[in-house]
Tab-separated table of C-alpha atoms and ligand atoms in Angstrom:
chain	number	residue	atom	x	y	z
A	1	MET	CA	79.497	-25.909	52.100
A	2	ALA	CA	80.861	-24.245	55.235
A	3	VAL	CA	78.171	-23.285	57.721
A	4	TYR	CA	79.365	-20.366	59.815
A	5	LEU	CA	77.247	-19.968	62.958
A	6	ASP	CA	79.726	-18.097	65.160
A	7	ASN	CA	78.751	-14.528	64.301
A	8	ALA	CA	78.834	-13.351	67.912
A	9	ALA	CA	82.578	-14.119	67.837
A	10	THR	CA	83.127	-12.310	64.561
A	11	THR	CA	81.424	-11.738	61.220
A	12	LYS	CA	82.437	-11.931	57.577
A	13	PRO	CA	83.285	-8.431	56.333
A	14	CYS	CA	80.722	-7.221	53.784
A	15	ARG	CA	81.719	-6.157	50.266
A	16	GLU	CA	81.104	-2.489	51.060
A	17	ALA	CA	83.467	-2.605	54.061
A	18	VAL	CA	86.189	-4.401	52.101
A	19	GLU	CA	85.946	-1.846	49.273
A	20	ALA	CA	86.163	1.082	51.695
A	21	ILE	CA	89.154	-0.507	53.446
A	22	ASN	CA	90.848	-1.191	50.135
A	23	ASN	CA	90.268	2.358	48.957
A	24	ALA	CA	91.808	3.819	52.112
A	25	LEU	CA	94.799	1.483	51.818
A	26	THR	CA	95.525	2.164	48.187
A	27	GLU	CA	94.244	5.702	47.454
A	28	ASN	CA	93.474	7.600	50.631
A	29	TYR	CA	96.542	6.583	52.612
A	30	GLY	CA	97.329	9.972	54.112
A	31	ASN	CA	97.602	10.650	57.839
A	32	PRO	CA	94.502	12.540	59.038
A	33	SER	CA	96.783	14.764	61.157
A	34	SER	CA	98.864	15.905	58.158
A	35	LEU	CA	98.190	19.468	57.086
A	36	HIS	CA	98.309	18.833	53.326
A	37	LYS	CA	95.599	17.620	50.973
A	38	MET	CA	96.372	13.919	51.453
A	39	GLY	CA	95.917	14.432	55.177
A	40	LEU	CA	92.698	16.324	54.692
A	41	ASN	CA	91.322	13.591	52.422
A	42	ALA	CA	92.105	10.964	55.046
A	43	GLN	CA	90.401	13.121	57.650
A	44	LEU	CA	87.341	13.394	55.422
A	45	VAL	CA	87.219	9.587	55.372
A	46	THR	CA	87.367	9.263	59.175
A	47	ASP	CA	84.885	12.073	59.688
A	48	GLY	CA	82.521	10.532	57.137
A	49	ALA	CA	82.581	7.246	59.044
A	50	ARG	CA	82.151	9.130	62.340
A	51	LYS	CA	79.015	10.783	60.975
A	52	LYS	CA	77.533	7.473	59.775
A	53	ILE	CA	78.005	5.892	63.208
A	54	ALA	CA	76.677	9.002	64.961
A	55	ASP	CA	73.585	9.064	62.716
A	56	ALA	CA	72.920	5.420	63.518
A	57	LEU	CA	73.121	6.152	67.260
A	58	GLY	CA	71.183	9.424	66.995
A	59	CYS	CA	73.987	11.616	68.317
A	60	ASP	CA	76.374	14.328	67.230
A	61	ALA	CA	79.442	13.171	65.237
A	62	GLY	CA	81.621	14.982	67.788
A	63	CYS	CA	80.615	12.408	70.420
A	64	ILE	CA	82.187	9.444	68.567
A	65	TYR	CA	85.817	8.494	69.328
A	66	PHE	CA	87.541	5.711	67.415
A	67	THR	CA	89.480	3.001	69.232
A	68	SER	CA	91.088	-0.347	68.392
A	69	GLY	CA	87.932	-2.279	69.312
A	70	ALA	CA	85.341	-2.688	72.018
A	71	THR	CA	87.863	-4.057	74.515
A	72	GLU	CA	89.635	-0.729	74.342
A	73	SER	CA	86.347	1.224	74.292
A	74	ASN	CA	85.226	-0.553	77.465
A	75	ASN	CA	88.593	0.042	79.158
A	76	LEU	CA	88.631	3.700	78.150
A	77	ALA	CA	85.037	4.279	79.281
A	78	ILE	CA	85.382	2.545	82.634
A	79	ARG	CA	88.932	3.493	83.608
A	80	GLY	CA	88.517	6.967	82.122
A	81	ALA	CA	85.235	7.711	83.912
A	82	ALA	CA	86.449	6.139	87.164
A	83	ALA	CA	89.514	8.406	87.028
A	84	ALA	CA	87.358	11.475	86.305
A	85	TYR	CA	84.536	10.871	88.787
A	86	GLY	CA	85.992	8.410	91.295
A	87	ARG	CA	88.161	10.619	93.435
A	88	ARG	CA	85.760	10.784	96.346
A	89	LYS	CA	82.943	8.513	95.162
A	90	LYS	CA	84.366	5.028	95.073
A	91	ARG	CA	81.383	2.817	94.327
A	92	ILE	CA	80.795	1.259	90.891
A	93	VAL	CA	77.718	-0.865	90.131
A	94	VAL	CA	77.903	-3.390	87.282
A	95	SER	CA	75.976	-6.438	86.081
A	96	SER	CA	77.502	-9.831	86.879
A	97	VAL	CA	77.247	-11.052	83.260
A	98	GLU	CA	79.539	-8.592	81.487
A	99	HIS	CA	82.140	-9.464	78.853
A	100	ALA	CA	85.678	-9.970	80.194
A	101	SER	CA	86.743	-6.558	78.894
A	102	VAL	CA	84.344	-5.011	81.428
A	103	ALA	CA	84.498	-7.669	84.167
A	104	GLU	CA	88.313	-7.817	84.306
A	105	THR	CA	88.582	-4.034	84.194
A	106	MET	CA	86.269	-3.900	87.210
A	107	ASN	CA	88.423	-6.491	89.024
A	108	ASP	CA	91.411	-4.273	88.407
A	109	LEU	CA	89.678	-1.142	89.704
A	110	GLU	CA	88.613	-3.112	92.770
A	111	LYS	CA	92.252	-3.895	93.491
A	112	ASN	CA	92.911	-0.186	93.215
A	113	GLY	CA	90.518	0.973	95.897
A	114	PHE	CA	87.103	1.022	94.211
A	115	GLU	CA	84.128	-0.756	95.700
A	116	VAL	CA	82.631	-2.786	92.850
A	117	VAL	CA	79.085	-4.042	93.403
A	118	ARG	CA	78.043	-6.812	91.002
A	119	VAL	CA	74.319	-7.182	90.499
A	120	HIS	CA	73.184	-10.734	89.736
A	121	PRO	CA	70.140	-12.018	87.851
A	122	ASP	CA	67.336	-13.299	90.105
A	123	SER	CA	66.456	-16.980	90.556
A	124	THR	CA	64.580	-16.997	87.231
A	125	GLY	CA	67.723	-15.838	85.392
A	126	ARG	CA	66.357	-12.334	84.775
A	127	PHE	CA	67.619	-8.957	85.929
A	128	ALA	CA	65.124	-7.138	88.104
A	129	PRO	CA	65.760	-3.423	87.420
A	130	ALA	CA	65.079	-2.659	91.110
A	131	ASP	CA	68.002	-4.872	92.218
A	132	PHE	CA	70.386	-2.764	90.181
A	133	ILE	CA	68.781	0.584	91.004
A	134	ASN	CA	68.795	-0.160	94.752
A	135	ALA	CA	72.513	-0.980	94.645
A	136	VAL	CA	73.278	2.570	93.487
A	137	ASP	CA	73.825	5.189	96.190
A	138	GLU	CA	75.191	8.721	96.577
A	139	ASN	CA	78.706	7.302	96.802
A	140	THR	CA	78.457	5.793	93.290
A	141	CYS	CA	80.512	7.301	90.449
A	142	LEU	CA	79.813	4.859	87.607
A	143	ILE	CA	77.345	2.197	86.505
A	144	SER	CA	77.863	-0.270	83.669
A	145	MET	CA	75.400	-2.658	82.048
A	146	MET	CA	75.674	-4.403	78.669
A	147	LEU	CA	72.703	-4.347	76.294
A	148	VAL	CA	72.834	-7.890	74.890
A	149	ASN	CA	74.718	-10.670	76.622
A	150	ASN	CA	77.198	-12.263	74.220
A	151	GLU	CA	76.774	-15.813	75.539
A	152	THR	CA	72.986	-16.147	75.798
A	153	GLY	CA	71.498	-13.194	73.885
A	154	TYR	CA	69.711	-12.039	77.051
A	155	ILE	CA	68.658	-8.379	76.701
A	156	LEU	CA	69.370	-6.439	79.894
A	157	PRO	CA	66.992	-3.693	81.124
A	158	VAL	CA	69.484	-0.903	80.351
A	159	LYS	CA	66.906	1.750	79.559
A	160	GLU	CA	64.858	1.217	82.739
A	161	VAL	CA	67.932	1.070	84.958
A	162	PHE	CA	69.810	4.011	83.432
A	163	SER	CA	66.700	6.230	83.360
A	164	ALA	CA	65.851	5.511	87.001
A	165	VAL	CA	69.442	5.975	88.197
A	166	LYS	CA	69.921	9.212	86.234
A	167	ARG	CA	66.649	10.610	87.619
A	168	ARG	CA	67.920	10.166	91.176
A	169	PHE	CA	71.646	10.746	90.585
A	170	PRO	CA	72.145	12.767	87.370
A	171	GLU	CA	75.899	13.061	88.008
A	172	ILE	CA	76.610	9.300	87.835
A	173	ALA	CA	78.240	8.201	84.539
A	174	ALA	CA	76.294	5.382	82.835
A	175	HIS	CA	78.178	3.044	80.485
A	176	CYS	CA	76.693	0.444	78.139
A	177	ASP	CA	78.571	-2.216	76.169
A	178	CYS	CA	76.418	-2.351	73.030
A	179	VAL	CA	78.644	-4.656	70.988
A	180	GLN	CA	76.061	-7.431	70.488
A	181	GLY	CA	73.138	-5.042	70.084
A	182	PHE	CA	74.449	-2.484	67.601
A	183	MET	CA	73.007	-2.924	64.089
A	184	LYS	CA	70.829	-5.766	65.404
A	185	LEU	CA	68.437	-3.869	67.660
A	186	PRO	CA	67.609	-0.174	67.293
A	187	VAL	CA	70.249	1.398	69.588
A	188	ARG	CA	69.765	5.124	70.265
A	189	VAL	CA	71.877	6.787	72.939
A	190	SER	CA	69.052	9.055	74.089
A	191	ALA	CA	66.564	6.181	74.417
A	192	LEU	CA	69.045	4.171	76.481
A	193	ASN	CA	70.009	7.215	78.556
A	194	ALA	CA	73.680	6.180	78.187
A	195	ASP	CA	76.591	8.580	78.743
A	196	LEU	CA	79.167	6.142	77.373
A	197	LEU	CA	78.544	3.406	74.831
A	198	SER	CA	80.984	0.885	73.329
A	199	LEU	CA	80.902	-0.531	69.792
A	200	SER	CA	83.018	-2.961	67.775
A	201	GLY	CA	83.559	-3.077	63.997
A	202	HIS	CA	84.147	-6.784	63.469
A	203	LYS	CA	80.815	-7.832	64.989
A	204	ILE	CA	78.945	-5.899	62.301
A	205	HIS	CA	80.577	-7.183	59.126
A	206	SER	CA	83.633	-4.971	59.119
A	207	ALA	CA	87.265	-5.691	60.023
A	208	LYS	CA	88.826	-6.587	63.371
A	209	GLY	CA	90.853	-3.962	65.200
A	210	VAL	CA	88.456	-1.028	65.168
A	211	GLY	CA	85.798	0.133	67.594
A	212	ALA	CA	84.205	3.296	68.845
A	213	LEU	CA	83.229	4.903	72.106
A	214	TYR	CA	80.319	7.327	72.318
A	215	ILE	CA	80.962	9.973	74.975
A	216	LYS	CA	78.030	12.253	75.737
A	217	LYS	CA	78.824	15.970	75.616
A	218	GLY	CA	79.859	17.139	79.068
A	219	ILE	CA	80.889	13.676	80.324
A	220	ARG	CA	84.535	13.573	81.369
A	221	VAL	CA	86.799	10.650	80.485
A	222	ILE	CA	90.481	10.746	81.400
A	223	PRO	CA	92.536	9.465	78.421
A	224	GLN	CA	94.203	6.098	78.980
A	225	VAL	CA	96.560	6.364	76.005
A	226	THR	CA	98.538	9.576	75.773
A	227	GLY	CA	100.519	10.897	72.848
A	228	GLY	CA	99.749	12.973	69.777
A	229	LYS	CA	96.262	13.991	70.954
A	230	GLN	CA	94.353	12.403	68.095
A	231	GLU	CA	90.609	11.941	68.688
A	232	LYS	CA	90.564	15.274	70.537
A	233	GLY	CA	93.142	13.953	72.979
A	234	ILE	CA	90.817	11.213	74.257
A	235	ARG	CA	92.636	8.461	72.362
A	236	SER	CA	96.076	9.241	71.023
A	237	GLY	CA	97.587	7.277	68.150
A	238	THR	CA	97.245	7.667	64.390
A	239	GLU	CA	93.721	6.624	63.437
A	240	SER	CA	93.429	3.421	61.411
A	241	VAL	CA	91.803	5.165	58.462
A	242	PRO	CA	91.178	1.931	56.484
A	243	LEU	CA	89.491	0.133	59.365
A	244	ILE	CA	87.487	3.203	60.310
A	245	ALA	CA	86.359	3.574	56.681
A	246	GLY	CA	85.245	-0.073	56.662
A	247	PHE	CA	83.383	0.369	59.948
A	248	GLY	CA	81.504	3.370	58.535
A	249	ALA	CA	80.662	1.536	55.300
A	250	ALA	CA	79.241	-1.447	57.217
A	251	VAL	CA	77.083	0.850	59.363
A	252	GLU	CA	75.843	2.702	56.298
A	253	LYS	CA	74.861	-0.593	54.722
A	254	LEU	CA	73.193	-2.142	57.783
A	255	ALA	CA	71.505	0.826	59.479
A	256	PRO	CA	68.486	1.078	57.133
A	257	THR	CA	67.550	-2.616	57.529
A	258	ILE	CA	67.769	-3.228	61.297
A	259	ASN	CA	64.053	-3.973	61.671
A	260	GLU	CA	63.632	-6.218	58.658
A	261	ARG	CA	66.795	-8.162	59.510
A	262	TYR	CA	65.528	-8.509	63.084
A	263	GLU	CA	62.244	-10.007	61.825
A	264	ARG	CA	64.164	-12.385	59.605
A	265	ALA	CA	66.421	-13.412	62.509
A	266	CYS	CA	63.286	-14.123	64.597
A	267	GLY	CA	62.016	-16.407	61.826
A	268	LEU	CA	65.358	-18.243	61.673
A	269	ARG	CA	65.415	-18.643	65.434
A	270	SER	CA	61.897	-20.163	65.439
A	271	PHE	CA	62.927	-22.498	62.653
A	272	LEU	CA	65.998	-23.625	64.595
A	273	LEU	CA	64.050	-24.024	67.841
A	274	GLY	CA	61.555	-26.188	65.932
A	275	ARG	CA	64.329	-28.463	64.674
A	276	LEU	CA	66.012	-28.611	68.082
A	277	SER	CA	62.743	-29.573	69.787
A	278	GLU	CA	62.846	-32.810	67.787
A	279	ILE	CA	66.222	-33.797	69.292
A	280	SER	CA	65.953	-35.472	72.661
A	281	GLY	CA	68.104	-34.117	75.477
A	282	VAL	CA	68.666	-30.638	73.994
A	283	THR	CA	67.872	-27.839	76.432
A	284	ILE	CA	67.703	-24.123	75.676
A	285	ASN	CA	69.757	-21.784	77.870
A	286	SER	CA	68.671	-18.543	76.166
A	287	PRO	CA	65.515	-16.708	77.221
A	288	ASP	CA	62.490	-16.678	74.858
A	289	ASP	CA	62.663	-12.905	74.522
A	290	GLY	CA	66.426	-12.594	73.998
A	291	SER	CA	68.222	-11.366	70.885
A	292	PRO	CA	67.197	-13.611	67.980
A	293	TYR	CA	70.810	-13.556	66.790
A	294	ILE	CA	72.196	-15.690	69.653
A	295	LEU	CA	70.967	-19.063	70.872
A	296	ASN	CA	72.699	-20.969	73.654
A	297	ILE	CA	71.793	-24.626	74.086
A	298	SER	CA	73.044	-27.643	76.008
A	299	ALA	CA	73.646	-30.792	73.990
A	300	ALA	CA	72.435	-33.688	76.126
A	301	GLY	CA	75.509	-33.859	78.354
A	302	ARG	CA	77.976	-34.090	75.432
A	303	ARG	CA	81.025	-31.975	76.268
A	304	SER	CA	81.060	-28.674	74.385
A	305	GLU	CA	84.569	-28.971	72.964
A	306	ILE	CA	84.001	-32.497	71.691
A	307	MET	CA	80.740	-31.444	70.042
A	308	LEU	CA	82.397	-28.341	68.602
A	309	HIS	CA	85.102	-30.431	66.934
A	310	PHE	CA	82.570	-33.023	65.766
A	311	LEU	CA	80.629	-30.250	64.035
A	312	GLU	CA	83.831	-28.718	62.704
A	313	GLN	CA	84.578	-31.945	60.810
A	314	ARG	CA	81.390	-31.212	58.871
A	315	GLU	CA	82.448	-27.622	58.332
A	316	ILE	CA	79.877	-26.344	60.787
A	317	TYR	CA	81.319	-23.653	63.028
A	318	VAL	CA	79.782	-22.779	66.390
A	319	SER	CA	81.163	-21.737	69.744
A	320	SER	CA	81.373	-23.530	73.056
A	321	GLY	CA	80.841	-20.261	74.868
A	322	SER	CA	82.340	-16.890	74.277
A	323	ALA	CA	85.163	-17.159	71.723
A	324	CYS	CA	87.184	-14.586	73.629
A	325	SER	CA	87.612	-16.937	76.570
A	326	LYS	CA	89.110	-19.655	74.282
A	327	GLY	CA	86.638	-22.237	75.478
A	328	ALA	CA	87.294	-21.537	79.171
A	329	GLN	CA	84.023	-21.092	81.024
A	330	SER	CA	83.387	-17.494	81.951
A	331	GLY	CA	80.857	-18.260	84.668
A	332	VAL	CA	78.207	-16.220	82.863
A	333	LEU	CA	75.963	-19.230	82.174
A	334	ALA	CA	76.059	-20.118	85.885
A	335	GLU	CA	75.013	-16.537	86.631
A	336	PHE	CA	71.943	-17.136	84.469
A	337	GLY	CA	71.117	-20.264	86.475
A	338	VAL	CA	72.498	-22.879	84.050
A	339	SER	CA	73.719	-25.962	85.949
A	340	ARG	CA	77.368	-26.992	85.851
A	341	SER	CA	76.660	-30.051	83.698
A	342	ASP	CA	74.526	-28.059	81.255
A	343	ALA	CA	77.246	-25.402	81.052
A	344	ASP	CA	79.787	-28.139	80.252
A	345	SER	CA	77.746	-29.119	77.190
A	346	ALA	CA	76.793	-25.598	76.097
A	347	VAL	CA	76.891	-24.674	72.408
A	348	ARG	CA	76.361	-21.122	71.208
A	349	ILE	CA	74.814	-20.670	67.774
A	350	SER	CA	75.011	-17.088	66.545
A	351	ILE	CA	73.526	-16.110	63.205
A	352	SER	CA	73.862	-13.201	60.804
A	353	SER	CA	71.636	-11.689	58.130
A	354	GLU	CA	73.160	-14.134	55.676
A	355	THR	CA	72.298	-17.302	57.586
A	356	THR	CA	69.724	-19.546	55.888
A	357	GLU	CA	67.217	-22.160	57.091
A	358	GLU	CA	69.138	-24.720	55.080
A	359	GLU	CA	72.275	-24.024	57.117
A	360	LEU	CA	70.370	-24.272	60.387
A	361	ALA	CA	68.827	-27.550	59.263
A	362	LEU	CA	72.316	-28.909	58.515
A	363	PHE	CA	73.443	-27.827	61.966
A	364	ALA	CA	70.470	-29.487	63.711
A	365	GLU	CA	71.026	-32.698	61.763
A	366	ALA	CA	74.731	-32.766	62.621
A	367	LEU	CA	73.997	-31.990	66.280
A	368	ALA	CA	71.577	-34.926	66.500
A	369	ASP	CA	74.182	-37.123	64.863
A	370	GLY	CA	76.824	-35.878	67.321
A	371	ILE	CA	74.604	-36.637	70.296
A	372	GLY	CA	74.196	-40.179	68.939
A	373	LYS	CA	77.922	-40.722	68.355
A	374	ILE	CA	79.621	-38.848	71.226
A	375	LYS	CA	79.696	-40.619	74.582
A	376	THR	CA	78.541	-38.692	77.662
B	1	PMP	N1	81.867	-6.805	74.527
B	1	PMP	C1	81.136	-7.817	74.062
B	1	PMP	C2	79.746	-8.022	74.577
B	1	PMP	C3	81.673	-8.691	73.110
B	1	PMP	O1	80.942	-9.720	72.654
B	1	PMP	C4	83.000	-8.480	72.649
B	1	PMP	C5	83.638	-9.402	71.637
B	1	PMP	N2	83.634	-10.745	71.978
B	1	PMP	C6	83.723	-7.389	73.159
B	1	PMP	C7	83.121	-6.567	74.090
B	1	PMP	C8	85.130	-7.098	72.721
B	1	PMP	O2	85.142	-6.586	71.427
B	1	PMP	P1	86.502	-6.504	70.552
B	1	PMP	O3	86.705	-7.891	69.994
B	1	PMP	O4	86.199	-5.487	69.501
B	1	PMP	O5	87.591	-6.080	71.460
């Protein structure tokens, strides 16, 4: 039995998503921009999915723009808002633990004349909202903070920070990468006080290659891809109707059960922590109050990649860090105060609604075995 515990990297598409994708590939294959009935039907599919995502976020369907994934959503939000608001105001404030699609985009803007201020967690590995709020000044055009960190599950104080910043500087654009929070925690744009919010389809049991960006009414984003003016000119290019349909179907399926799945994930996390506490040398890098879907541990000095391949031989799939960085350390664990040697033996276990205690028990058993067999 394969035990898939790498759901923060990607998830298995659900039946509903696959059916919606299949239907759009085989029946509803029109181009939403075509003026005839086939085009209209395809547009009904994309607009239906748009409405499902908007309902889940508590916003108007007109605020949702489809993209090729969260990497593009993050690029569009940050580059687009920086271009719209950053003519005179050159300061951008961002957390130091963002995904590469935000962090690298910031590095690029920095090379192009922006002043990027990275706010770090404090010595206890937590973000003090005041540290972020105090870094924002009247010269700031954009702030960006992810909701759930993809490597540790740490939940950042987005609501506190965005609300305080917007109270003092209502004109600053506030962006949140919600990829690891959407459909796992209740994410409402108004509660977070976000102007821009990025989502990804393949992290919520739909297909890879589709994402969305929420843009609050009145917030300006300069398009980064120009062409046929699809998505109201914000993101040109023929919409991937099948992938969008799948994204909508997955949201429709998952949205009603966020709370009960969260409770279940908490139970699974406690179960796993119980098993891990019996293995000597295992340390926990995730905070107690993080997302229950992601647990980052260090395996008694055994190198991550060696452990990963040891587990793989037993058909147990985990990650040595963030899958996007292909095993290369992103530096995010160090930001959270994890030592170099603990980071070198880090293993990320990320669960889904389908994960069972039996699978977690198999993982814990194999990990203990690996620690016994792998040399430090
Ligand atoms: N942000 C976060 C927090 C992520 O975990 C990921 C995926 N690893 C992304 C953005 C990028 O998403 P996508 O794969 O859809 O480009």
